[in-house]
Tab-separated table of C-alpha atoms in Angstrom:
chain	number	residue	atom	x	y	z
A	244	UNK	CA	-7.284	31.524	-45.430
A	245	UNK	CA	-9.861	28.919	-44.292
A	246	UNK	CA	-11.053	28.340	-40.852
A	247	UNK	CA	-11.557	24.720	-39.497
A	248	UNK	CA	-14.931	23.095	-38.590
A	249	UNK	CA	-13.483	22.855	-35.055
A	250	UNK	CA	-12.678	26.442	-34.849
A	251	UNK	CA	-15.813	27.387	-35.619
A	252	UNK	CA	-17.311	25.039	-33.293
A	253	UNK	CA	-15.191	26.560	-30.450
A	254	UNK	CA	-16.237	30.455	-31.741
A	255	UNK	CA	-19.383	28.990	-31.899
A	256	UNK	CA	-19.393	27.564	-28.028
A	257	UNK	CA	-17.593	30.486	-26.466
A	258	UNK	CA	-19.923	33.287	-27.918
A	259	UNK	CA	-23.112	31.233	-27.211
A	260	UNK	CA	-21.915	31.595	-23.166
A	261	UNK	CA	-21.501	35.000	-23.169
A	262	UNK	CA	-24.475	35.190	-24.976
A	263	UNK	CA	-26.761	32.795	-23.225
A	264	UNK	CA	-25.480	34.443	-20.081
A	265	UNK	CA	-26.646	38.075	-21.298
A	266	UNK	CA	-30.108	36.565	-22.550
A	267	UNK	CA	-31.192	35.109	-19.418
A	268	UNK	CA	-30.236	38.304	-17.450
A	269	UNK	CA	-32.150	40.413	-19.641
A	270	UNK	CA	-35.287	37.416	-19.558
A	271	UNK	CA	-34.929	37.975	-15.666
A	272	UNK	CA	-34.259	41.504	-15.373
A	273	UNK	CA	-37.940	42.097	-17.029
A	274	UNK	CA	-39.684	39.086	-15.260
A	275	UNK	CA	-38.072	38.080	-12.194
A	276	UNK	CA	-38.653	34.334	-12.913
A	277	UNK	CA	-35.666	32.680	-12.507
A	278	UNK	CA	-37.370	29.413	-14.448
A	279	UNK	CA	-38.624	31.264	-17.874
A	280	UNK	CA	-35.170	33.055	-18.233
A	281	UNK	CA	-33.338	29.295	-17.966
A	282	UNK	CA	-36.114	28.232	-19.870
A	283	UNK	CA	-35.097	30.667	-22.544
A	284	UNK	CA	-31.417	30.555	-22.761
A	285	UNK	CA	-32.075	26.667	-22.938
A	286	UNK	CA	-33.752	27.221	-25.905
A	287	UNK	CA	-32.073	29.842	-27.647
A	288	UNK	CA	-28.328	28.221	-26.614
A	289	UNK	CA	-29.081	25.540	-29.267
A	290	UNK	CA	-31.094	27.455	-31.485
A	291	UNK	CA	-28.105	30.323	-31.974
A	292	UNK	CA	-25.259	27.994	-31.966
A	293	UNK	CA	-26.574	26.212	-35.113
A	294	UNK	CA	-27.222	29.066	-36.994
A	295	UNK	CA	-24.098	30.978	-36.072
A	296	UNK	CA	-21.855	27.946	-37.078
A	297	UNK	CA	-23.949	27.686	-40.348
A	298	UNK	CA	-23.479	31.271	-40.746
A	299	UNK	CA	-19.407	31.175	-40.446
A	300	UNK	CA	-19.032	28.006	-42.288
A	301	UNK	CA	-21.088	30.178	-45.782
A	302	UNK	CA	-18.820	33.236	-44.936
A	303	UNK	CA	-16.226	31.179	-45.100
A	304	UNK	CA	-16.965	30.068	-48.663
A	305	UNK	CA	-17.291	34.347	-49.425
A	306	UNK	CA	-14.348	35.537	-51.070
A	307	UNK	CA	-15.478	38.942	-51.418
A	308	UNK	CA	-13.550	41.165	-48.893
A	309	UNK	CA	-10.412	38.724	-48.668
A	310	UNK	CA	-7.109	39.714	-49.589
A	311	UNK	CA	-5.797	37.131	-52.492
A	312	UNK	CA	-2.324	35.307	-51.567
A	313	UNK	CA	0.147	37.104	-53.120
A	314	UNK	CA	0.993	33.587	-55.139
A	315	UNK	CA	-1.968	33.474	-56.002
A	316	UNK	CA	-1.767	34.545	-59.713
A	317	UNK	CA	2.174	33.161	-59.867
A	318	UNK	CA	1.530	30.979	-63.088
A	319	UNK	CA	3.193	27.563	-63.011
A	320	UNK	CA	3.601	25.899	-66.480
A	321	UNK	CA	6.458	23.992	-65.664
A	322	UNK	CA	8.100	21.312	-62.923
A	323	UNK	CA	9.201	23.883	-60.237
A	324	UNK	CA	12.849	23.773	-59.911
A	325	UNK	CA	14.766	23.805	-56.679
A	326	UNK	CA	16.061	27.585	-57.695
A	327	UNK	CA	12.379	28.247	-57.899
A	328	UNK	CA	11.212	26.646	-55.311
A	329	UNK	CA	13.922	28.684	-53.333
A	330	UNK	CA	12.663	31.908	-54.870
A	331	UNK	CA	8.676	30.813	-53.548
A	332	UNK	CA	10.269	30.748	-49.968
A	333	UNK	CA	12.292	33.857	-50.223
A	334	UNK	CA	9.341	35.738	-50.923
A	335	UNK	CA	6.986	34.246	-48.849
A	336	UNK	CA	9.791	34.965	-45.778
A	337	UNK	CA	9.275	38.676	-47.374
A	338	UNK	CA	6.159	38.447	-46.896
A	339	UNK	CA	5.703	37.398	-42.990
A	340	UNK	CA	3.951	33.798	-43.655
A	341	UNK	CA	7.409	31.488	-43.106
């Protein structure tokens, strides 16, 4: 299962809040300025949200650790019937995903 670009944008946006948020309140927990910890989570806002959304969007092209589709290796040599197209959504039903 993929992800879309715009989910990853809105992971991407949400997490950078929290993030930023926590940043700057460490930034002005140890210096009291108020204007290098905005300074700061300016910065590293845009800095982190690139990278994290460049670091989903390669995960997402990992396979390794993904469960296959149980379809997956189904062979198809032939025009699927109705009967088998009615056996694909029987199992899939089984399955949970219809």
């Amino acid at each position: 299962m993929t992800e879309h670009r715009r989910r990853s944008v809105v992971k991407a946006v949400s997490w950078r809040i929290l993030a930023t948020i926590t940043t700057m309140g460490v930034v002005y927990g140890f210096t009291g300025r108020l204007d290098l910890s905005l300074g700061v989570g300016a910065v590293e806002v845009v800095v982190k949200m690139l990278l994290y959304y460049a670091h989903e969007r390669l995960w997402g092209r990992v396979t390794w650790g993904r469960p296959s589709h149980p379809l997956a290796a189904l062979p198809v040599t032939k025009q699927l019937t109705s009967e088998d197209m009615d056996e694909i959504r029987r199992r899939l039903e089984e399955l949970g995903y219809l």
